């Protein structure tokens, strides 16, 4: 049966392939023997988990309202499976008889049931084993106290190109883990369009739809799916006519992309001959190839933390040196801006927590990024020394994320001085005139930009976080994604203030957030005075084309008028006109 799901358009393009359901890794559970006095408690824990999942299913069904009845029927089936004594009662007997943990009991029973299903001749009935697995996964996740956590385990030898990863959630480290598998696309139930997961999808140049709510529950393994990442739509089991229509659209997009690639060796110069610098954002050294291939003039943002996500401990200075060395060498003399670790919000070295175990309820406002680096001086020194050491091998700049206070900038500069003098002491060469820049990601930093201009060589505006903190919208929460508005007048005021203040004192300012890679916004930003844009490599050709078709002298008065508007919808309208 064919059905359509709507989510958030996280990464453009069309993919057609088979669903590859990512297991929540919960079915690999440990066997624990419990004491006789704990048995009742364990049974109660099992019942509570069942009840929680049951009410989630019920809520999902009522949320669907008038949605297609086949989807409702699907949820009903899962409710039935959950209520079946084979799954709701037999595991309780297993807990009592074998004195084992609830996770183990339900997985044992599931395996028994699945083995029985596998012997059935009827395909329809045999396929119900998928449903049993899905329901059990959900219960086990609940038992583990991590209903939303996922862990990607890709079967070895699987060919990615024809597969569409379907997951409840994917953390940035999950995506990094399967980056080399070259999947056609991925879709998730949760996540916002500027979450790091979405950014990675765009960086990989694959279509993605996030915030689908129940895709993981509604889609079966191996079903055919069309992902329309531009519209945020998923079509499951499309009929032949729809499939043909999308195949045509897909090849049209491929033709357009290859036309844009022809711009690679041309300069990004406006019609009135203003030279614009287009740089790439990268997550690991191997991304340099795509950056150069796209015609980037350098790397404007190297998000170093991505190389080490999920590994469990802090990389040593030498390990970091080696990783940065690879990237700097691959750049063949082109400039590269290396950002110090931005760990502690959604990006962790440890899969469950930070390596320092300081998990908090509100990590975006907590000990994240430079705050974490300053709190761990030894680790920070290791990173600064590693970056300084590679500065001798190419054109390297240092970028510091999330700064907000004057004393923080001073502490950071002092830490850099300390790293430099320890290298001098050890007679280790580095670029003595290396530049250090600050990211403008916090409204306080944008408003008090003078603090930065007096202390730093350059600025880079991180619009992803700047929007999140200005509008108080969690960038990875799909429930509030409709309020995440890059064109909110408050955001535009901050951008204009930073760009024009920096221009007055001749401090270079770049933009490396997702706004820089959105061709619909290029003219607005050019009119505000932005001359350096850093984005995922796949976006560079489209932005270059926009730059080449723009006349800044014409844009300046129009953008000034736009800046007087107070409503995002009116601003949006004017920007559409600016692009026509
Ligand atoms: C930003 O916040 O805009 C940015 C570029 O940093 P990140 O997306 O890595 O948080
Ligand atoms: Mg940021």
Coordinates of C-alpha atoms and ligand atoms in Angstrom, one line a residue:
X1 CA 0.0 0.0 0.0
X2 CA 1.3 3.4 -0.9
X3 CA 1.3 6.3 1.5
X4 CA 2.9 9.7 1.9
X5 CA 4.6 11.3 5.0
X6 CA 5.5 14.9 5.5
X7 CA 8.5 16.2 7.4
X8 CA 11.1 18.9 7.3
X9 CA 13.1 19.5 4.1
X10 CA 16.6 19.0 5.5
X11 CA 18.7 18.4 2.4
X12 CA 17.7 19.0 -1.2
X13 CA 17.4 16.4 -4.0
X14 CA 15.5 13.2 -4.7
X15 CA 16.4 9.7 -3.8
X16 CA 14.7 6.5 -4.7
X17 CA 15.6 3.3 -2.9
X18 CA 14.8 0.6 -0.4
X19 CA 14.1 1.3 3.2
X20 CA 16.9 0.3 5.5
X21 CA 15.5 0.4 9.1
X22 CA 18.2 1.3 11.6
X23 CA 17.8 -0.9 14.6
X24 CA 17.8 1.0 17.8
X25 CA 20.4 -1.5 18.9
X26 CA 18.3 -2.5 21.7
X27 CA 17.8 -6.1 20.8
X28 CA 21.4 -6.8 21.8
X29 CA 20.6 -6.9 25.5
X30 CA 22.6 -8.4 28.3
X31 CA 21.5 -11.3 30.4
X32 CA 21.4 -10.4 34.1
X33 CA 20.4 -12.8 36.9
X34 CA 18.4 -11.0 39.5
X35 CA 17.9 -11.9 43.2
X36 CA 14.5 -13.5 44.2
X37 CA 13.5 -10.3 46.1
X38 CA 13.9 -8.2 43.0
X39 CA 11.6 -10.3 40.8
X40 CA 8.4 -8.4 41.6
X41 CA 10.2 -5.2 40.9
X42 CA 11.5 -6.4 37.6
X43 CA 8.0 -7.5 36.6
X44 CA 6.6 -4.1 37.6
X45 CA 9.4 -2.4 35.5
X46 CA 8.3 -4.6 32.5
X47 CA 4.7 -3.7 33.0
X48 CA 5.4 0.0 33.3
X49 CA 7.4 -0.1 30.0
X50 CA 4.6 -1.9 28.2
X51 CA 2.1 0.7 29.5
X52 CA 4.3 3.6 28.4
X53 CA 4.7 2.2 24.9
X54 CA 0.9 1.4 24.7
X55 CA 0.1 5.0 25.6
X56 CA 2.6 6.3 23.0
X57 CA 0.9 4.2 20.3
X58 CA -2.5 5.5 21.4
X59 CA -1.3 9.1 21.4
X60 CA 0.2 8.6 17.9
X61 CA -3.1 7.3 16.7
X62 CA -5.1 10.1 18.1
X63 CA -2.6 12.7 16.7
X64 CA -3.2 11.2 13.3
X65 CA -6.8 12.4 13.3
X66 CA -8.1 12.0 9.9
X67 CA -5.0 10.5 8.3
X68 CA -5.4 7.5 6.0
X69 CA -7.0 4.7 7.8
X70 CA -4.3 2.2 6.6
X71 CA -1.8 4.0 8.8
X72 CA -4.2 3.9 11.7
X73 CA -4.7 0.2 11.0
X74 CA -1.0 -0.3 11.2
X75 CA -0.8 1.3 14.6
X76 CA -3.7 -0.9 15.7
X77 CA -1.8 -3.9 14.6
X78 CA 1.1 -2.8 16.8
X79 CA -1.2 -2.2 19.7
X80 CA -2.6 -5.7 19.2
X81 CA 0.8 -7.3 19.2
X82 CA 1.7 -5.4 22.3
X83 CA -1.4 -6.6 24.1
X84 CA -1.0 -10.2 23.0
X85 CA -0.3 -12.5 26.0
X86 CA 2.6 -13.9 24.0
X87 CA 4.4 -10.6 24.5
X88 CA 2.7 -9.1 27.5
X89 CA 2.4 -12.1 29.8
X90 CA 5.0 -14.8 28.7
X91 CA 8.0 -12.5 29.4
X92 CA 6.6 -12.0 32.9
X93 CA 6.7 -15.8 33.4
X94 CA 10.2 -15.9 32.0
X95 CA 11.3 -13.2 34.5
X96 CA 9.8 -15.2 37.4
X97 CA 11.0 -18.6 36.3
X98 CA 14.5 -17.8 35.1
X99 CA 15.1 -14.8 37.5
X100 CA 16.3 -12.7 34.6
X101 CA 16.1 -9.0 33.6
X102 CA 13.0 -7.8 31.7
X103 CA 15.0 -6.9 28.5
X104 CA 16.4 -10.4 28.3
X105 CA 13.0 -12.0 28.9
X106 CA 11.1 -10.1 26.1
X107 CA 13.9 -10.5 23.6
X108 CA 14.0 -14.3 24.3
X109 CA 10.3 -14.5 23.7
X110 CA 10.5 -12.4 20.6
X111 CA 13.1 -14.7 19.1
X112 CA 10.9 -17.6 19.8
X113 CA 7.9 -16.0 18.1
X114 CA 10.0 -14.7 15.1
X115 CA 11.4 -18.2 14.6
X116 CA 7.8 -19.5 14.4
X117 CA 6.8 -16.8 11.9
X118 CA 9.7 -17.6 9.7
X119 CA 8.4 -21.1 9.2
X120 CA 5.0 -19.9 8.0
X121 CA 4.4 -20.3 4.2
X122 CA 2.1 -17.3 3.9
X123 CA 4.2 -14.2 3.0
X124 CA 1.8 -11.8 4.7
X125 CA 2.0 -13.6 8.0
X126 CA 5.7 -14.2 7.7
X127 CA 6.2 -10.4 7.3
X128 CA 4.4 -9.8 10.6
X129 CA 7.7 -10.8 12.3
X130 CA 8.9 -7.3 11.3
X131 CA 6.1 -5.8 13.3
X132 CA 6.9 -8.0 16.3
X133 CA 10.5 -6.9 16.2
X134 CA 9.5 -3.2 15.9
X135 CA 7.2 -3.4 18.9
X136 CA 9.8 -5.3 21.0
X137 CA 12.5 -2.8 20.1
X138 CA 10.3 0.0 21.3
X139 CA 9.7 -1.8 24.6
X140 CA 13.3 -2.5 25.1
X141 CA 14.3 1.1 24.4
X142 CA 11.7 2.1 27.0
X143 CA 13.2 -0.4 29.5
X144 CA 16.7 1.0 28.8
X145 CA 15.4 4.5 29.7
X146 CA 16.4 5.8 26.3
X147 CA 13.3 5.9 24.2
X148 CA 14.9 8.2 21.6
X149 CA 18.4 7.0 21.5
X150 CA 19.6 5.2 18.5
X151 CA 22.8 3.5 17.6
X152 CA 23.6 2.7 14.0
X153 CA 24.7 -0.8 13.1
X154 CA 25.1 -1.2 9.4
X155 CA 25.4 -4.8 8.2
X156 CA 28.8 -5.4 6.7
X157 CA 28.9 -5.8 2.9
X158 CA 25.7 -3.8 2.4
X159 CA 25.7 -1.6 -0.7
X160 CA 24.6 1.9 0.4
X161 CA 23.6 3.5 -2.9
X162 CA 20.2 1.9 -3.1
X163 CA 19.4 2.2 0.5
X164 CA 17.5 4.8 2.4
X165 CA 18.2 4.9 6.1
X166 CA 15.1 5.1 8.2
X167 CA 15.7 5.9 11.8
X168 CA 13.9 7.3 14.8
X169 CA 16.8 9.6 15.5
X170 CA 20.4 9.9 14.2
X171 CA 23.0 11.7 16.3
X172 CA 25.9 13.5 14.5
X173 CA 28.2 10.6 15.5
X174 CA 25.8 8.1 14.0
X175 CA 25.9 9.9 10.7
X176 CA 29.7 10.2 10.8
X177 CA 29.8 6.5 11.5
X178 CA 28.0 5.7 8.2
X179 CA 29.4 8.5 6.2
X180 CA 31.5 6.1 4.1
X181 CA 28.6 3.8 3.3
X182 CA 27.2 6.2 0.6
X183 CA 23.6 5.8 1.4
X184 CA 21.1 7.3 -1.1
X185 CA 19.4 9.2 1.7
X186 CA 18.3 9.2 5.3
X187 CA 15.1 10.1 7.0
X188 CA 14.3 10.4 10.7
X189 CA 11.4 11.0 13.1
X190 CA 13.0 13.8 15.0
X191 CA 15.5 16.6 14.3
X192 CA 15.5 20.2 12.9
X193 CA 16.8 21.5 9.7
X194 CA 19.9 23.1 11.1
X195 CA 20.7 20.2 13.5
X196 CA 24.2 18.9 13.0
X197 CA 22.6 15.8 11.5
X198 CA 20.9 17.8 8.8
X199 CA 24.1 19.8 8.2
X200 CA 25.9 16.5 7.7
X201 CA 23.3 15.3 5.2
X202 CA 23.8 18.5 3.1
X203 CA 27.5 18.1 3.4
X204 CA 27.3 14.6 2.1
X205 CA 25.1 15.9 -0.7
X206 CA 22.3 13.4 -0.1
X207 CA 18.6 14.2 0.2
X208 CA 17.2 14.0 3.7
X209 CA 13.9 14.6 5.4
X210 CA 13.8 14.9 9.2
X211 CA 11.0 15.4 11.8
X212 CA 8.7 12.8 10.3
X213 CA 7.3 11.8 13.7
X214 CA 6.5 8.1 13.1
X215 CA 8.4 7.0 9.9
X216 CA 10.4 4.5 11.8
X217 CA 7.2 2.9 13.0
X218 CA 5.3 3.0 9.8
X219 CA 7.9 1.9 7.3
X220 CA 9.1 -1.7 6.8
X221 CA 12.5 -2.8 5.9
X222 CA 13.0 -3.1 2.1
X223 CA 9.9 -1.1 1.2
X224 CA 10.5 1.2 -1.8
X225 CA 10.7 4.8 -0.8
X226 CA 11.0 8.1 -2.7
X227 CA 12.6 10.9 -0.6
X228 CA 11.9 14.4 -1.9
X229 CA 14.4 16.3 0.3
X230 CA 13.5 19.6 -1.3
X231 CA 9.8 19.4 -0.3
X232 CA 10.3 17.4 2.8
X233 CA 8.1 14.5 1.5
X234 CA 8.4 10.8 1.7
X235 CA 6.4 8.5 -0.6
X236 CA 6.3 4.9 0.6
X237 CA 5.6 2.1 -2.0
X238 CA 4.9 4.5 -4.8
X239 CA 2.9 3.4 -7.8
X240 CA 4.6 3.1 -11.2
X241 CA 3.3 6.5 -12.5
X242 CA 4.7 8.3 -9.4
X243 CA 7.9 6.4 -9.6
X244 CA 8.4 7.4 -13.2
X245 CA 7.6 11.0 -12.5
X246 CA 10.2 11.1 -9.7
X247 CA 12.8 9.3 -11.8
X248 CA 12.5 12.1 -14.4
X249 CA 12.7 14.8 -11.7
X250 CA 15.8 13.1 -10.3
X251 CA 17.6 13.1 -13.6
X252 CA 16.7 16.7 -14.2
X253 CA 18.3 17.7 -10.9
X254 CA 21.4 15.7 -11.9
X255 CA 21.6 17.6 -15.2
X256 CA 21.2 20.9 -13.5
X257 CA 24.0 20.0 -11.0
X258 CA 26.4 19.0 -13.7
X259 CA 25.7 22.4 -15.5
X260 CA 26.5 24.2 -12.3
X261 CA 29.8 22.3 -12.0
X262 CA 31.0 24.0 -15.1
X263 CA 31.3 27.1 -13.0
X264 CA 34.1 25.4 -11.0
X265 CA 37.0 27.3 -12.5
X266 CA 35.3 30.7 -12.9
X267 CA 35.8 33.4 -10.3
X268 CA 33.0 34.5 -7.9
X269 CA 32.7 38.1 -9.0
X270 CA 29.6 40.2 -9.1
X271 CA 28.3 42.1 -12.1
X272 CA 29.9 45.2 -10.7
X273 CA 33.2 43.4 -10.3
X274 CA 33.3 42.8 -6.5
X275 CA 35.3 39.7 -5.7
X276 CA 33.5 37.4 -3.3
X277 CA 35.3 34.6 -1.4
X278 CA 33.5 31.3 -1.4
X279 CA 34.9 28.8 1.1
X280 CA 34.0 25.3 2.3
X281 CA 32.9 23.9 5.6
X282 CA 34.4 20.5 6.3
X283 CA 34.0 17.9 9.0
X284 CA 37.0 15.6 8.4
X285 CA 40.2 15.7 6.3
X286 CA 38.7 13.5 3.6
X287 CA 36.2 16.3 2.9
X288 CA 38.9 18.5 1.4
X289 CA 38.6 16.6 -1.9
X290 CA 35.0 17.6 -2.2
X291 CA 35.8 21.2 -1.2
X292 CA 38.5 21.5 -3.9
X293 CA 36.3 19.7 -6.4
X294 CA 33.5 22.3 -5.8
X295 CA 35.9 25.2 -6.6
X296 CA 36.2 26.4 -2.9
X297 CA 39.0 28.9 -2.4
X298 CA 39.8 27.6 1.0
X299 CA 38.2 26.0 4.1
X300 CA 36.3 28.6 6.1
X301 CA 35.3 26.1 8.9
X302 CA 36.8 22.8 9.8
X303 CA 34.6 21.4 12.5
X304 CA 37.4 19.3 14.2
X305 CA 35.2 17.7 16.8
X306 CA 33.5 15.5 14.1
X307 CA 36.7 13.4 13.6
X308 CA 36.6 12.2 17.1
X309 CA 32.9 11.9 17.9
X310 CA 31.8 8.8 19.8
X311 CA 35.4 7.5 20.3
X312 CA 35.2 7.6 24.1
X313 CA 38.2 9.7 25.1
X314 CA 40.1 12.8 24.2
X315 CA 42.4 12.5 21.2
X316 CA 46.1 13.1 22.0
X317 CA 48.0 16.1 20.6
X318 CA 49.8 13.8 18.1
X319 CA 46.6 12.2 16.9
X320 CA 45.1 15.6 16.3
X321 CA 48.3 16.8 14.6
X322 CA 48.0 13.9 12.2
X323 CA 44.4 14.6 11.4
X324 CA 44.9 18.3 10.9
X325 CA 48.1 17.6 8.9
X326 CA 46.2 15.5 6.4
X327 CA 43.7 18.3 5.9
X328 CA 46.3 21.1 5.6
X329 CA 48.4 19.1 3.1
X330 CA 45.3 18.2 1.0
X331 CA 44.5 21.9 0.7
X332 CA 47.7 22.4 -1.4
X333 CA 48.5 25.8 0.0
X334 CA 44.9 27.1 0.1
X335 CA 43.8 28.7 3.4
X336 CA 42.2 26.5 6.1
X337 CA 40.4 27.8 9.2
X338 CA 40.5 25.2 12.0
X339 CA 37.9 25.5 14.6
X340 CA 38.7 24.3 18.2
X341 CA 36.3 21.7 19.6
X342 CA 32.7 22.5 19.8
X343 CA 31.8 19.6 22.1
X344 CA 29.2 19.4 24.8
X345 CA 25.8 20.1 23.2
X346 CA 24.7 17.4 20.7
X347 CA 28.3 16.3 20.0
X348 CA 30.1 14.1 22.4
X349 CA 33.3 12.1 22.4
X350 CA 31.5 9.4 24.4
X351 CA 28.3 7.9 23.0
X352 CA 26.1 8.6 26.0
X353 CA 27.7 11.6 27.6
X354 CA 30.7 13.9 27.6
X355 CA 34.0 12.3 28.5
X356 CA 33.9 14.4 31.6
X357 CA 30.5 13.1 32.6
X358 CA 29.0 16.5 33.0
X359 CA 25.6 15.8 31.4
X360 CA 23.1 18.6 32.1
X361 CA 19.4 19.2 31.3
X362 CA 20.1 22.2 29.1
X363 CA 23.4 21.4 27.3
X364 CA 23.0 24.1 24.6
X365 CA 23.3 26.7 27.4
X366 CA 25.8 24.7 29.5
X367 CA 29.5 23.8 29.5
X368 CA 29.8 23.6 25.7
X369 CA 32.3 24.6 23.1
X370 CA 35.0 27.1 24.2
X371 CA 33.5 27.0 27.7
X372 CA 34.4 23.3 27.9
X373 CA 37.8 23.9 26.3
X374 CA 38.6 26.5 28.9
X375 CA 37.4 24.3 31.7
X376 CA 39.8 21.5 30.5
X377 CA 43.1 23.5 30.1
X378 CA 45.3 20.4 29.4
X379 CA 43.0 19.2 26.6
X380 CA 42.8 22.7 25.2
X381 CA 46.6 23.0 25.2
X382 CA 46.9 19.7 23.3
X383 CA 44.5 21.0 20.6
X384 CA 46.1 24.5 20.3
X385 CA 49.6 22.9 20.1
X386 CA 48.4 20.5 17.4
X387 CA 46.9 23.3 15.4
X388 CA 50.0 25.5 15.8
X389 CA 52.2 22.6 14.7
X390 CA 50.4 22.2 11.4
X391 CA 50.4 26.0 10.9
X392 CA 53.9 25.6 9.5
X393 CA 52.6 23.3 6.7
X394 CA 50.1 25.6 5.1
X395 CA 47.9 28.7 5.5
X396 CA 46.2 28.0 8.8
X397 CA 43.9 30.1 10.9
X398 CA 42.4 29.3 14.3
X399 CA 38.7 29.8 15.0
X400 CA 37.1 29.8 18.4
X401 CA 33.4 28.9 18.8
X402 CA 30.7 30.3 21.2
X403 CA 32.7 33.1 22.7
X404 CA 30.6 35.7 24.5
X405 CA 32.6 37.4 27.3
X406 CA 35.7 39.7 27.2
X407 CA 37.5 37.7 29.8
X408 CA 36.8 34.5 27.9
X409 CA 38.4 36.0 24.8
X410 CA 41.4 37.1 27.0
X411 CA 41.7 33.6 28.6
X412 CA 41.6 32.0 25.1
X413 CA 44.3 34.4 23.8
X414 CA 46.4 33.6 26.9
X415 CA 46.0 29.9 26.3
X416 CA 47.2 30.4 22.8
X417 CA 50.2 32.3 24.0
X418 CA 51.0 29.5 26.5
X419 CA 50.8 26.9 23.7
X420 CA 53.1 29.1 21.5
X421 CA 55.6 29.5 24.3
X422 CA 55.7 25.8 25.1
X423 CA 56.4 25.1 21.4
X424 CA 59.1 27.8 21.3
X425 CA 60.6 26.1 24.4
X426 CA 60.7 22.8 22.7
X427 CA 62.1 24.4 19.5
X428 CA 59.0 23.3 17.5
X429 CA 58.3 25.5 14.5
X430 CA 54.9 27.1 13.9
X431 CA 53.5 30.2 12.1
X432 CA 54.3 33.1 14.5
X433 CA 51.8 35.3 12.8
X434 CA 48.9 32.8 12.8
X435 CA 45.5 34.6 12.9
X436 CA 42.9 33.8 15.5
X437 CA 39.2 34.6 14.9
X438 CA 36.0 34.4 17.0
X439 CA 32.7 33.0 16.0
X440 CA 29.7 35.2 16.5
X441 CA 27.1 32.7 17.6
X442 CA 25.6 34.3 20.7
X443 CA 23.4 37.5 20.5
X444 CA 25.6 39.0 23.3
X445 CA 28.7 38.6 21.0
X446 CA 26.9 40.1 18.1
X447 CA 25.6 43.1 20.1
X448 CA 29.0 43.7 21.8
X449 CA 31.0 42.9 18.7
X450 CA 33.5 45.6 19.7
X451 CA 34.9 43.1 22.3
X452 CA 35.9 40.9 19.4
X453 CA 37.1 43.5 17.0
X454 CA 39.6 44.9 19.4
X455 CA 41.0 41.4 20.2
X456 CA 40.7 39.2 17.2
X457 CA 42.0 39.1 13.6
X458 CA 38.7 38.0 12.0
X459 CA 35.1 37.1 12.7
X460 CA 33.0 34.2 11.5
X461 CA 29.2 34.4 12.0
X462 CA 27.7 31.1 13.0
X463 CA 24.1 31.7 12.1
X464 CA 22.9 28.3 13.1
X465 CA 23.6 29.0 16.8
X466 CA 23.0 32.7 16.5
X467 CA 19.4 32.1 15.3
X468 CA 18.9 29.4 18.0
X469 CA 20.0 31.7 20.8
X470 CA 18.4 34.8 19.5
X471 CA 15.0 33.3 19.0
X472 CA 15.3 30.7 21.9
X473 CA 14.6 27.9 19.5
X474 CA 16.4 24.6 19.9
X475 CA 17.8 24.0 16.4
X476 CA 17.4 20.3 16.6
X477 CA 13.9 20.2 17.9
X478 CA 11.4 19.6 15.1
X479 CA 8.5 20.6 17.4
X480 CA 9.6 24.2 17.2
X481 CA 11.2 24.2 13.8
X482 CA 8.4 26.4 12.4
X483 CA 9.7 29.2 14.7
X484 CA 13.3 28.9 13.6
X485 CA 13.3 31.9 11.2
X486 CA 16.6 33.1 9.7
X487 CA 14.6 36.1 8.3
X488 CA 13.4 37.2 11.7
X489 CA 14.1 40.9 11.9
X490 CA 16.1 40.5 15.1
X491 CA 18.4 38.0 13.4
X492 CA 18.9 40.3 10.4
X493 CA 19.6 43.3 12.7
X494 CA 22.3 41.3 14.5
X495 CA 23.9 40.2 11.2
X496 CA 23.8 43.8 9.7
X497 CA 25.3 45.2 12.9
X498 CA 28.2 42.7 13.0
X499 CA 29.0 43.1 9.3
X500 CA 28.9 46.9 9.2
X501 CA 30.8 47.3 12.5
X502 CA 33.5 45.0 11.4
X503 CA 33.7 46.7 8.0
X504 CA 34.3 50.1 9.7
X505 CA 37.4 48.9 11.4
X506 CA 38.6 46.7 8.5
X507 CA 38.3 43.4 10.3
X508 CA 37.3 40.6 7.9
X509 CA 34.0 38.9 8.6
X510 CA 32.8 35.7 7.1
X511 CA 29.6 33.7 7.6
X512 CA 29.8 29.9 8.1
X513 CA 26.3 29.0 9.3
X514 CA 23.7 27.5 7.0
X515 CA 22.5 30.9 5.8
X516 CA 25.7 31.3 3.9
X517 CA 24.9 28.3 1.7
X518 CA 21.3 29.2 0.9
X519 CA 21.2 30.8 -2.6
X520 CA 17.9 32.5 -1.8
X521 CA 19.7 34.6 0.8
X522 CA 22.9 35.4 -1.1
X523 CA 21.7 38.7 -2.5
X524 CA 20.4 39.8 0.9
X525 CA 23.8 39.1 2.5
X526 CA 25.7 40.7 -0.4
X527 CA 23.6 43.8 0.1
X528 CA 24.4 43.8 3.8
X529 CA 28.1 43.9 3.0
X530 CA 29.1 40.3 3.4
X531 CA 32.0 39.4 1.2
X532 CA 33.1 35.9 2.5
X533 CA 30.8 32.9 2.6
X534 CA 31.6 29.5 3.9
X535 CA 29.3 26.5 3.3
X536 CA 29.2 22.8 2.6
X537 CA 31.0 22.2 -0.7
X538 CA 27.9 21.0 -2.6
X539 CA 26.4 24.5 -2.3
X540 CA 29.3 26.4 -3.7
X541 CA 28.3 26.2 -7.4
X542 CA 24.8 27.5 -6.8
X543 CA 26.0 30.4 -4.6
X544 CA 28.7 31.2 -7.2
X545 CA 26.0 31.4 -9.9
X546 CA 23.9 33.8 -7.7
X547 CA 27.0 36.0 -7.0
X548 CA 27.8 36.2 -10.7
X549 CA 24.2 37.3 -11.5
X550 CA 24.1 40.0 -8.8
X551 CA 25.0 43.7 -8.8
X552 CA 25.9 44.9 -5.3
X553 CA 25.4 48.6 -6.0
X554 CA 21.7 47.8 -7.0
X555 CA 21.3 45.6 -3.9
X556 CA 22.4 48.0 -1.2
X557 CA 19.4 50.4 -1.3
X558 CA 16.9 47.5 -1.6
X559 CA 18.4 45.6 1.3
X560 CA 18.3 48.8 3.4
X561 CA 14.6 49.0 2.7
X562 CA 14.2 45.4 3.6
X563 CA 15.9 46.0 6.9
X564 CA 13.2 48.4 7.9
X565 CA 10.5 45.7 7.7
X566 CA 9.3 44.2 10.9
X567 CA 7.7 41.0 9.9
X568 CA 9.5 37.9 8.6
X569 CA 6.7 37.2 6.1
X570 CA 7.1 40.7 4.5
X571 CA 10.9 40.2 4.5
X572 CA 10.4 36.8 2.8
X573 CA 8.2 38.4 0.1
X574 CA 10.8 41.1 -0.6
X575 CA 13.6 38.6 -0.8
X576 CA 11.6 36.5 -3.3
X577 CA 11.3 39.6 -5.4
X578 CA 15.0 40.3 -5.0
X579 CA 15.7 36.9 -6.5
X580 CA 13.5 37.3 -9.5
Ligands
LIG1 C1 26.9 27.8 13.5 O1 26.4 27.7 14.6 O2 26.3 28.5 12.6 C2 28.1 27.0 13.1 C3 28.6 27.2 11.9 O3 28.5 26.1 14.0 P1 27.8 24.7 14.2 O4 26.8 24.5 13.1 O5 28.9 23.7 14.1 O6 27.3 24.8 15.5
LIG2 MG1 27.7 26.7 16.1

